[in-house]
Amino acid sequence: MSVTIKDIAKEANVSIATVSRVINNKSEGVGKETREKIRKIIKDLNYYPNRVARGMVTKQSNILGLILPDISNPFFPDLVRGVEDTASKSGYNIVLCNADNNKDKEASYIRVLKENNAAGIFYISVIKKNDNNLKLLVDGKIPFVLMDRRINIENVPKVYTDNVTGMYEMADYLIKNGHRRIAYISGPKHNSSSDQRLKGYKKALSDTGITIDPDIIKVGDYKLESGRQHMQALIDEGNNFTAVACANDMMAVGALEVLKHKGIKVPQEISITGYDDIFMASVTSPKLTTVAQPKYKMGCIAAELLIKLVQGRQISRKEIILKPSLAIRESAIKRSDNFENCSYR
Amino acid sequence: MSVTIKDIAKEANVSIATVSRVINNKSEGVGKETREKIRKIIKDLNYYPNRVARGMVTKQSNILGLILPDISNPFFPDLVRGVEDTASKSGYNIVLCNADNNKDKEASYIRVLKENNAAGIFYISVIKKNDNNLKLLVDGKIPFVLMDRRINIENVPKVYTDNVTGMYEMADYLIKNGHRRIAYISGPKHNSSSDQRLKGYKKALSDTGITIDPDIIKVGDYKLESGRQHMQALIDEGNNFTAVACANDMMAVGALEVLKHKGIKVPQEISITGYDDIFMASVTSPKLTTVAQPKYKMGCIAAELLIKLVQGRQISRKEIILKPSLAIRESAIKRSDNFENCSYR
DNA sequence: TTGTAGGCGTTATCAT
DNA sequence: ATGATAACGCCTACAA
């Protein structure tokens, strides 16, 4: 049995109310001497307050749930670190919930989180406007912030990066480097980030008057293997292109592999780009040119937001859009003029 | 305010005791009809039990702390996933604690975890026999298991992989491939896994009668940059070697980069190996030959262990040693006979 | 300045 | 088969 407020009270010959006062640093209501004495005893007995009991009466807790698809996905650790670092600075703990984008798992986590009296929830998921889990959150009156994905739901705090602009700028960069035939390996359909990025790609092309050719747009699933497959297909089908933009780094790495395996020189013959700037992007060869998201920062900001919410403080903006930036490295360069004679044709 | 057991009781015209009985599925003590009625009301009112309150009386919680250095380190996500997956299957939640191997941070997390009445703790850290935080855990009578590192402390449950054997086998593999001059880039000193791996390397060499040459043993810090630096140094100092074994993949990736940059062919001129088999190892070019640890499995096993402990059940073994295995890929091959004429000499 | 007592949502013991 | 009630550790009016 651990030491409780009662033990301290008994030892100090005061009431538990007095002890409680010094524990909570109530500035008034305790004599200086008593305070000192109690402090000493607390230390001697190695007492620490029981947050669970405290939570019962204050209706608060320092537990924040973090629901995300999968911590093994290299995109998330940085973001999670950001969340955890700033949360812990304010005394909050993070409960990790890997839900694999599975609605049932998410619902189950939400429930357990509620049962545990979690103060708030970070929610990273493929969410639709009328999502049932969203209702769970709203009806449960539990503060939450949506992260990473741009979702068209009003009145719900969210923080994400501008995926349209990110991919727009990347495509634009390719175009400015002379590329006209730019293949695209997209993420899964009906996934907001994926949709947004595709949109950015298309917009950049049409803004420059380049025809969008469905033949060189492939739909992958954000995983490495699908990058391989679609790169393979792109080549096998005899398509004509000098660059390929991938909707994320994983697929770009897969695509790069295929290219190298075929003896096609990157970036001399074909330029290739990614998205996310996961750590791996900086160690491939050639190093991957990609779109960097401020992942860690996103985590920090989301945490600050949620904590304010939890504490009932005002938040200035409900929607925070972070700017992505290009990480120009080695995998994309100026189109070579004699690309017609590329080895792969 | 959320629905409580009282609301259910009132609605059903029974006492809270009865409601409690059906909530906890007590087989006896409730009439069939009453039970049905209560079940329905629970559903209708969308009631869920408050675990915090329950914990107050049962002295239990479903919260497990996971103290690790840094989730951003690519080695950990898989392991964490293993922990979380099996924990959640048994209804336990994981509180993530990134402590950066910092004793104070760890101590602070341990404290908060105790305050939150955590049921148990996974502890991944560079721990010494008389570590103060260890005492905190033991004195606090909080069940915990040590993970990942082999630590020489009795009577404390631990699960880790055999690092000596892992590196022994890798060095042996290199030797069997004709290498005699095998450089080594070690992890930091006084780090158990690092020490063990170095030990394995040395043992493999001496078992074969190969002289250990301190000149080609460098001490890094497990980070990519130090792999770069020491590879550079190895070459600059004009050392003679045909292979270099690195104590982890990160450093191997850094070393590989330097080699490629210098135009030295891997593996034709120099073989290189890593340790850990993080995802990245499978996408470098050449793909990294490395020592694979069953990371996910380690997480699962540790979780099973801790949960048993928490539930007061018997555990069969206090120390579980997992076997590493070689992941033979492309970065290490047979020593070429004319290595004397390598381009880098 | 300090103490008393009620209550937070449950479980568990003991009656009925 | 059910109900009343103490207890878990703490906070917080309200009283003294």
mmCIF file of C-alpha atoms (C1' of nucleotides) in Angstrom, chain B residues 15 18 21 29 31 34 59, chain D residues 1-5 8-9:
data_model
loop_
_atom_site.group_PDB
_atom_site.id
_atom_site.type_symbol
_atom_site.label_atom_id
_atom_site.label_comp_id
_atom_site.label_asym_id
_atom_site.label_seq_id
_atom_site.Cartn_x
_atom_site.Cartn_y
_atom_site.Cartn_z
ATOM 1 C CA SER B 15 -29.913 -0.644 -6.652
ATOM 2 C CA THR B 18 -27.384 -4.950 -8.905
ATOM 3 C CA ARG B 21 -23.289 -7.129 -10.836
ATOM 4 C CA GLY B 29 -27.037 -12.870 -7.846
ATOM 5 C CA GLY B 31 -32.427 -12.611 -11.910
ATOM 6 C CA THR B 34 -33.596 -7.948 -14.233
ATOM 7 C CA LYS B 59 -6.388 -0.912 -6.991
ATOM 8 C "C1'" DA D 1 -32.137 -12.212 -5.703
ATOM 9 C "C1'" DT D 2 -31.524 -7.728 -4.170
ATOM 10 C "C1'" DG D 3 -30.235 -3.556 -1.377
ATOM 11 C "C1'" DA D 4 -27.690 -0.523 1.845
ATOM 12 C "C1'" DT D 5 -23.357 1.072 2.775
ATOM 13 C "C1'" DC D 8 -10.837 3.738 -2.328
ATOM 14 C "C1'" DG D 9 -7.733 8.838 -2.106
#
